[in-house]
XYZ file of N, CA, C and O in Angstrom:
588
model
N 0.819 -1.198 0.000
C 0.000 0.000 0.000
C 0.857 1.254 0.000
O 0.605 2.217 -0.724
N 1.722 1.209 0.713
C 2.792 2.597 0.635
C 4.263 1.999 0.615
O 4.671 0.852 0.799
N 4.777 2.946 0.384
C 6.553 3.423 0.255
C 7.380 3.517 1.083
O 8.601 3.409 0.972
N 6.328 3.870 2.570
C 6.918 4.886 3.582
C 6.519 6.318 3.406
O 6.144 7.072 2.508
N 6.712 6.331 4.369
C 6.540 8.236 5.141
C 7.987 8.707 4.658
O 8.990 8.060 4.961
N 8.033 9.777 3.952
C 9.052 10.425 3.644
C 8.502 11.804 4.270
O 7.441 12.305 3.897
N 9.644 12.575 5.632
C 9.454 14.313 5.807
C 9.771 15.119 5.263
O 10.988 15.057 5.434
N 9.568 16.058 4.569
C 10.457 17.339 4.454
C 9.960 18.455 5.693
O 9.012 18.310 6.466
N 10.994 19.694 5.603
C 10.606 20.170 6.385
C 10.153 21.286 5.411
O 8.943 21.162 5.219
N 10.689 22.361 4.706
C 9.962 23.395 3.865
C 8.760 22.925 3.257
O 7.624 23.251 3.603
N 9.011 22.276 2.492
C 8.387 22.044 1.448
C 7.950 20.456 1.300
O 8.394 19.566 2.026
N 6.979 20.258 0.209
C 7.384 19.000 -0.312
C 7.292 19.274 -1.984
O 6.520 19.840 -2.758
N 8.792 18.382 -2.064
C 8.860 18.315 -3.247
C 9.180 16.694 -3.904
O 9.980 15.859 -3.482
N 8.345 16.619 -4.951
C 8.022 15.237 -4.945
C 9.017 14.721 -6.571
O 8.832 15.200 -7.690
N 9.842 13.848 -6.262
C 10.525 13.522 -7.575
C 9.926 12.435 -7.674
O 9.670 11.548 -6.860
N 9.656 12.619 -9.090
C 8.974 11.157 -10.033
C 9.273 10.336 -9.913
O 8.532 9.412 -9.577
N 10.762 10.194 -10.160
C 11.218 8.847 -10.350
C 11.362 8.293 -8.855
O 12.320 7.535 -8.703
N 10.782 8.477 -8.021
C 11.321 8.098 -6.631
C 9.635 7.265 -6.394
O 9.559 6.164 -5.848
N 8.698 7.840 -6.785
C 7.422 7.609 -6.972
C 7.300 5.982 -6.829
O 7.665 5.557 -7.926
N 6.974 4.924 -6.031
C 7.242 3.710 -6.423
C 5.419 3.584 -6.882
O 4.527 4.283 -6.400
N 5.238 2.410 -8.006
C 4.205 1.996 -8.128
C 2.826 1.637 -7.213
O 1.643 1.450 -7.498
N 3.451 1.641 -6.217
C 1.866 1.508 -5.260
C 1.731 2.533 -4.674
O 0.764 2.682 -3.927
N 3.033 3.904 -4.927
C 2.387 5.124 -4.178
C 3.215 5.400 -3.121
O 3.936 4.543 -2.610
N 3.145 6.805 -2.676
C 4.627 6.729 -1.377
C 3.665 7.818 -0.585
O 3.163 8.564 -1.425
N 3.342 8.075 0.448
C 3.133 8.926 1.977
C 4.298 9.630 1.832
O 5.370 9.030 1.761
N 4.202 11.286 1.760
C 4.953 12.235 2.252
C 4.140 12.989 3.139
O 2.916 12.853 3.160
N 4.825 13.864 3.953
C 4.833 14.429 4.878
C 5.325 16.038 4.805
O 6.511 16.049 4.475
N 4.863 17.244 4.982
C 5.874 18.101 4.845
C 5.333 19.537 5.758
O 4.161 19.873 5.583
N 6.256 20.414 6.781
C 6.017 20.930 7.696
C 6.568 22.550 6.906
O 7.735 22.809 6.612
N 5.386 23.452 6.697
C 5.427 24.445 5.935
C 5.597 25.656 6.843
O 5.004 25.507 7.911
N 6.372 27.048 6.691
C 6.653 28.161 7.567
C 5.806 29.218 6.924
O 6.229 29.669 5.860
N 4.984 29.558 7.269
C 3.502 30.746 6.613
C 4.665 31.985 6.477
O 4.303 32.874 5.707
N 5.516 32.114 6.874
C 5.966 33.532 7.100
C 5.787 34.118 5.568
O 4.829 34.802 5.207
N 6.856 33.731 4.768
C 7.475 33.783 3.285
C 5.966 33.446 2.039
O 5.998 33.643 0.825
N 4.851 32.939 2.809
C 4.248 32.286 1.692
C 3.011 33.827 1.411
O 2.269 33.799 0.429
N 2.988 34.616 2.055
C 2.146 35.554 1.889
C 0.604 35.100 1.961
O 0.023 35.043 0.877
N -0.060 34.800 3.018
C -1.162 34.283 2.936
C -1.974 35.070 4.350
O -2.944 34.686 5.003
N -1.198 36.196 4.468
C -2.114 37.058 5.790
C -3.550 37.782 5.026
O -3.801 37.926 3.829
N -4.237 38.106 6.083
C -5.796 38.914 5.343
C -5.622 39.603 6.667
O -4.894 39.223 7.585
N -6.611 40.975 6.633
C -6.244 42.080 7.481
C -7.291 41.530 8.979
O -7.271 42.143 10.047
N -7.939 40.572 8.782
C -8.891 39.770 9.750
C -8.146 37.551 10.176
O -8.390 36.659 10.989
N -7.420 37.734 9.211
C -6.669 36.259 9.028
C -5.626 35.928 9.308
O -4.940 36.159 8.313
N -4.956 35.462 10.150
C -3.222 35.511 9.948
C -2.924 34.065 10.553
O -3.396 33.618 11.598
N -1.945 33.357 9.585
C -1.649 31.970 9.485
C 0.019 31.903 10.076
O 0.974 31.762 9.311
N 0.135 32.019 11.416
C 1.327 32.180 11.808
C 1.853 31.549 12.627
O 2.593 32.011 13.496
N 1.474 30.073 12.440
C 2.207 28.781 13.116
C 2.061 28.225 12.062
O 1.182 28.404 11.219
N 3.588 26.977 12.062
C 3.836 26.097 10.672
C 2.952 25.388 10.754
O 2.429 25.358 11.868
N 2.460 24.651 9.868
C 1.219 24.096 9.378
C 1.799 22.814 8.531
O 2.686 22.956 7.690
N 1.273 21.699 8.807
C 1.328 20.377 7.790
C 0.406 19.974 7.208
O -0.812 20.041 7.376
N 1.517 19.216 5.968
C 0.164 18.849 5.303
C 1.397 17.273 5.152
O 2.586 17.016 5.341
N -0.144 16.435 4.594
C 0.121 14.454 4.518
C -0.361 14.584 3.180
O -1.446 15.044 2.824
N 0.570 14.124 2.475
C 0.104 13.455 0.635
C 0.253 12.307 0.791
O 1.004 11.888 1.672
N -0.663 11.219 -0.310
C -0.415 10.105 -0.712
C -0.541 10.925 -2.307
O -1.122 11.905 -2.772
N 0.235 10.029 -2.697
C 1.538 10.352 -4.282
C 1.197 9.175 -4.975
O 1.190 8.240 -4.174
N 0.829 8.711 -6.447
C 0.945 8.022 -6.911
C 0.557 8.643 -8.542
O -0.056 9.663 -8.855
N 1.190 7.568 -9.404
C 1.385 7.994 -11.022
C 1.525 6.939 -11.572
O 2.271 6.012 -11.257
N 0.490 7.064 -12.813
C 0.198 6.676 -14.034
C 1.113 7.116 -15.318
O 1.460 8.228 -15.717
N 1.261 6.326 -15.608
C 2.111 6.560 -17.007
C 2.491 7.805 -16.861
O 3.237 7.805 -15.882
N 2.370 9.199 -17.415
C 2.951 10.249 -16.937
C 1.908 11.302 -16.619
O 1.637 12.251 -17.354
N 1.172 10.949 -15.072
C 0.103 11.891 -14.425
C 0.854 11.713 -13.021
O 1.302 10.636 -12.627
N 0.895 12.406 -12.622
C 1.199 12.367 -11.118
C 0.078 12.930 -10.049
O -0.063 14.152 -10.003
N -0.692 12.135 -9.224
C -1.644 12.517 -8.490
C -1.418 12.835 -7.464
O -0.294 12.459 -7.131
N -1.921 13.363 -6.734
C -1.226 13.729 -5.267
C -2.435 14.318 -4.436
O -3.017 15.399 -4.521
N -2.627 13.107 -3.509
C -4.133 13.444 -2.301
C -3.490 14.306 -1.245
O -2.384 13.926 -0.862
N -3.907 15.218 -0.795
C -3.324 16.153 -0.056
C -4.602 16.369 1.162
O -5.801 16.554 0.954
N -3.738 16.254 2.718
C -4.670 16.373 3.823
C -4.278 18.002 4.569
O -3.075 18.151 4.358
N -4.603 18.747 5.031
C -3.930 19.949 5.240
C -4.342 19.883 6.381
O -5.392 19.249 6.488
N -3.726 20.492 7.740
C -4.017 20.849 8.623
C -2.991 22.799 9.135
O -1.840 23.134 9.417
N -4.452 23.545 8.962
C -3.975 24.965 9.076
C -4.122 25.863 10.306
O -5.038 26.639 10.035
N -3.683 26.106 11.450
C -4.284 26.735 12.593
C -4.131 28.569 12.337
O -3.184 29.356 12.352
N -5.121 28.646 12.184
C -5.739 30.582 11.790
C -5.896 31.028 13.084
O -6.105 30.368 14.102
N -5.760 32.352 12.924
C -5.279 33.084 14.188
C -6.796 34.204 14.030
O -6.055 35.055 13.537
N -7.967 34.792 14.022
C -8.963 35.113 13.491
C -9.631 36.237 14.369
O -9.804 36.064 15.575
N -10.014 37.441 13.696
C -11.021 38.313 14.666
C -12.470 37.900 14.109
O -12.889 37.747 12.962
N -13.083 37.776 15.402
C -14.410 37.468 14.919
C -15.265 38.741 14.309
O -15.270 39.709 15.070
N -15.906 38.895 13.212
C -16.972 39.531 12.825
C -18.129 40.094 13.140
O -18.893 40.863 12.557
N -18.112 39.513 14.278
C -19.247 39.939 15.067
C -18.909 41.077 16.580
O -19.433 42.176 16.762
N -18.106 40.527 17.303
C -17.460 40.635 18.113
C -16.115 41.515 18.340
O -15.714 42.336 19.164
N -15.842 41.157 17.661
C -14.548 41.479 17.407
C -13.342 41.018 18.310
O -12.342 41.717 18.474
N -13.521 39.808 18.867
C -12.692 39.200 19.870
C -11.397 38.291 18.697
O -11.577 37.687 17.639
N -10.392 38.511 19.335
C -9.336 37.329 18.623
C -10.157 35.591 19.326
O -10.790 35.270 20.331
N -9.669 34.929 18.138
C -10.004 33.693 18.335
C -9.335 32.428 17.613
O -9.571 32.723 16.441
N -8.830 31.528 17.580
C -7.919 30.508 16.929
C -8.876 29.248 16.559
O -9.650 28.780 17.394
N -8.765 28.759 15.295
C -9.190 27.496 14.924
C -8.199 26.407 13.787
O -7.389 26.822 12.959
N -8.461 25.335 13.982
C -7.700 25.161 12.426
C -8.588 24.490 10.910
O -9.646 23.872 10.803
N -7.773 24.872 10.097
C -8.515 24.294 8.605
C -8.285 23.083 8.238
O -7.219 22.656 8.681
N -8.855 22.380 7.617
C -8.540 21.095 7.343
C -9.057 20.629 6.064
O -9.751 19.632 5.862
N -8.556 21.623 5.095
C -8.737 21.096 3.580
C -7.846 20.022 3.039
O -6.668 19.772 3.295
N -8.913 19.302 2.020
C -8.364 18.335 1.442
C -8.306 18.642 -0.159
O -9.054 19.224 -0.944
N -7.143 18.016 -0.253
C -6.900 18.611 -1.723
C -6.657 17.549 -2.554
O -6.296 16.532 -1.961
N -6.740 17.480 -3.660
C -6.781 16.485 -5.251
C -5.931 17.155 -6.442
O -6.564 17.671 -7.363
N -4.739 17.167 -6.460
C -3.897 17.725 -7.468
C -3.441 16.454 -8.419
O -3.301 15.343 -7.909
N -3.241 16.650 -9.668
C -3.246 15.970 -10.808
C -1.996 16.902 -11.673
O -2.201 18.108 -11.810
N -0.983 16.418 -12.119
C 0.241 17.233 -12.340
C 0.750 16.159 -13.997
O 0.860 14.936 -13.908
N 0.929 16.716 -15.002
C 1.414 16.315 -16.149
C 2.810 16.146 -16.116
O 3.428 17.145 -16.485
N 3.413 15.286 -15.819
C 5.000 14.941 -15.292
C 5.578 14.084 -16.522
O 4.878 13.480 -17.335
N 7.299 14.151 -16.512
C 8.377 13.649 -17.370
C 9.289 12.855 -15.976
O 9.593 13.527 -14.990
N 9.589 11.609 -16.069
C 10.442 10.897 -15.143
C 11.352 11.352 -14.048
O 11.604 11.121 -12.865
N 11.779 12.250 -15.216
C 13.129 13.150 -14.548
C 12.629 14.393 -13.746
O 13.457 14.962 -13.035
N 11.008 14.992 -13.809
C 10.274 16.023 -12.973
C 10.327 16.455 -11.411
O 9.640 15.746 -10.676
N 10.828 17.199 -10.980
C 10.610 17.089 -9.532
C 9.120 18.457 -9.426
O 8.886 19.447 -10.119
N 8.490 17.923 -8.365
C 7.209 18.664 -8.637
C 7.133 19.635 -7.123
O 6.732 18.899 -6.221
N 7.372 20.875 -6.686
C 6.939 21.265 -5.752
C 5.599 21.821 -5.609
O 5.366 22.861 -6.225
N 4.509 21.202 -4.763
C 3.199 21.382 -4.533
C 3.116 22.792 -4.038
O 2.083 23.320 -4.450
N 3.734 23.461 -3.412
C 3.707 24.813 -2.164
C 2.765 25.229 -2.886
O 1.877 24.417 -2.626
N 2.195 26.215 -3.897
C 1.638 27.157 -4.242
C 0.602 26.430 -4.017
O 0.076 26.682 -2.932
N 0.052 25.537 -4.691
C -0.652 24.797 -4.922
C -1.252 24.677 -3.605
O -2.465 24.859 -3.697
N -0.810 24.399 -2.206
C -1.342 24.000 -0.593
C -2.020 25.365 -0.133
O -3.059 25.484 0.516
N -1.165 26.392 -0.636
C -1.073 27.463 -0.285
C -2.739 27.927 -0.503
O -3.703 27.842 0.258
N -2.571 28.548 -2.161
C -4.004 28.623 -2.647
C -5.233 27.258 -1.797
O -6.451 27.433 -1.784
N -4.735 26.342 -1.343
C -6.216 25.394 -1.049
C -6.269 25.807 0.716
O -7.243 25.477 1.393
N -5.371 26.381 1.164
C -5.490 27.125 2.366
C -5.964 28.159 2.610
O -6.419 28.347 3.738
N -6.018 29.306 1.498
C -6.712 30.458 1.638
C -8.024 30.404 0.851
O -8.897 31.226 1.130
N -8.260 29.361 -0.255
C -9.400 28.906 -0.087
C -10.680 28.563 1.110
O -11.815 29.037 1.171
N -10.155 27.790 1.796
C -10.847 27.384 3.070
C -10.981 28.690 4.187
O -11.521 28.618 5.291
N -10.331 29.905 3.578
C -10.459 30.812 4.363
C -12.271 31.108 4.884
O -13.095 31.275 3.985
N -12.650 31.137 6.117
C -13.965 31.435 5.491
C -13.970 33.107 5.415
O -13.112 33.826 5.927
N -15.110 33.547 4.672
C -15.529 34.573 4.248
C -15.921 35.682 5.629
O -15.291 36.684 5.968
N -16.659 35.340 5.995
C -16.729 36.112 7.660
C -16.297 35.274 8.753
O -17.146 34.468 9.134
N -15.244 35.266 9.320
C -15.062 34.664 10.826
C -15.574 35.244 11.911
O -15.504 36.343 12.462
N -16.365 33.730 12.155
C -17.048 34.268 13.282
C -16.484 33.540 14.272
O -15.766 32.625 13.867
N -16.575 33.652 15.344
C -15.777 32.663 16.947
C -16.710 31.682 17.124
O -16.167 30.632 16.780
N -17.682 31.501 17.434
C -18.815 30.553 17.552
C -20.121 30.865 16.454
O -20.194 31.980 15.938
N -20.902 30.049 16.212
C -22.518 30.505 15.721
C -23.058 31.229 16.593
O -23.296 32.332 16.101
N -23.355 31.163 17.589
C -24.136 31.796 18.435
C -23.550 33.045 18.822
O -24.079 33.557 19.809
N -22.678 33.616 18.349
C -22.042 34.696 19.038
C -22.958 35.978 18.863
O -23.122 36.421 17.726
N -23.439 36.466 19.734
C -23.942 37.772 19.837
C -23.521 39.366 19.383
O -24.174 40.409 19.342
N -22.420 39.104 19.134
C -21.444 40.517 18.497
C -21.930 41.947 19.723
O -22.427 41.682 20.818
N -21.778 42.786 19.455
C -21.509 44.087 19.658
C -22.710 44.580 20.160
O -23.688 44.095 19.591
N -23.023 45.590 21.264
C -24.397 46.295 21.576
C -23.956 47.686 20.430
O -22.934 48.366 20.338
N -25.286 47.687 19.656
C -25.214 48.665 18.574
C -25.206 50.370 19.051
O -25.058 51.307 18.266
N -25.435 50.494 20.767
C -25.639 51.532 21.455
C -24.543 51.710 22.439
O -24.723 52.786 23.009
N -23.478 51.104 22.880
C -22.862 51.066 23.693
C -21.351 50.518 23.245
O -20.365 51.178 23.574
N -21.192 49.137 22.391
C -20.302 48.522 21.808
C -20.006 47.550 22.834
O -18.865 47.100 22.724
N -20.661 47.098 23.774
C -20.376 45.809 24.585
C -20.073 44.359 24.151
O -20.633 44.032 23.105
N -19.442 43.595 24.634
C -19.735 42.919 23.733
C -20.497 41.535 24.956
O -20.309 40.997 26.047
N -21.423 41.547 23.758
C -22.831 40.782 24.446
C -22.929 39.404 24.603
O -23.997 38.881 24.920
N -21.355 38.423 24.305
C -21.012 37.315 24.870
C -20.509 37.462 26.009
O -19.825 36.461 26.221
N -20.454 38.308 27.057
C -19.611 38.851 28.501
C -20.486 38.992 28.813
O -20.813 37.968 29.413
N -21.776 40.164 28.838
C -22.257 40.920 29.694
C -23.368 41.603 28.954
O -23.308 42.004 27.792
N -24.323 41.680 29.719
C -25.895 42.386 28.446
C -25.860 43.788 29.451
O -26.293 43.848 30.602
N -25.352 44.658 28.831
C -25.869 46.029 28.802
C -26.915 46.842 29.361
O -26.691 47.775 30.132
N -28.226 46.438 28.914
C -29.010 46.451 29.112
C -30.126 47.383 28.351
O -31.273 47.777 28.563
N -28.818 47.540 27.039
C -29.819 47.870 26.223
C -30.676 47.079 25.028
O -30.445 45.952 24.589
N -31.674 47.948 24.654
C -32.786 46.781 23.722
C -32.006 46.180 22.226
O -31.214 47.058 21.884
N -31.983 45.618 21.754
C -31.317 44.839 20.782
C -32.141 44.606 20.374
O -33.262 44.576 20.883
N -31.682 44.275 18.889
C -32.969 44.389 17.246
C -32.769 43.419 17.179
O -33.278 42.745 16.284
């Protein structure tokens, strides 16, 4: 079923010819600093891994990709800092020559700020802000009327 677990630590970069026929498990431990993937509400600033299983067909190189991303996040509502992580899965398909070495980075990168969501919120239920006061109404109710 596998090759072995192969780590890198930057990156992973996957050479073809190393590729054995039933497929090889890499591993690779990525540094957000350099990759430019902050948003003025988003910031990805602990290294982050991701797990491929690798395998190729005549000359396709597939590569299942598991991501695990911990986001650093102001909530939208609230406006409290709050931490979660992402956990996109990715399906890359790469047109390869024997001699190819393939680095995925961009590729993890984009399926990480994908999964960005669109409004971060800290919980569903979060109450956000008194529209008269600016409290914030997961602590403490104000006591004013709310719409």
């Amino acid at each position: 079923m596998s090759g072995g677990i192969e780590t890198c630590e930057d990156a992973m970069k996957i050479y073809v010819s190393k590729v054995p026929e039933e497929g090889i498990h890499q591993r690779a431990r990525y540094d957000p600093s350099a990759m430019d993937m902050d948003r003025f509400d988003i910031h990805l600033t602990e290294p982050f891994e991701a797990e491929a299983f690798i395998t190729k067909a005549d000359r396709e190189l597939v590569v299942k990709v598991d991501i695990q991303a911990p986001l650093h996040m102001t909530c939208a509502r609230c406006l409290e800092a709050f931490t979660t992580t992402v956990t996109p899965d990715a399906l890359f398909s790469y047109a390869v020559q024997p001699a190819d070495v393939v680095d995925i980075t961009e590729d993890v990168r984009q399926e990480i700020i994908l999964a960005y969501p669109m409004i971060p919120v800290c919980q569903p239920a979060c109450k956000g802000l008194c529209m008269v006061c600016g409290q914030n109404l997961n602590t403490a109710d104000c006591g004013h009327q709310q719409q």
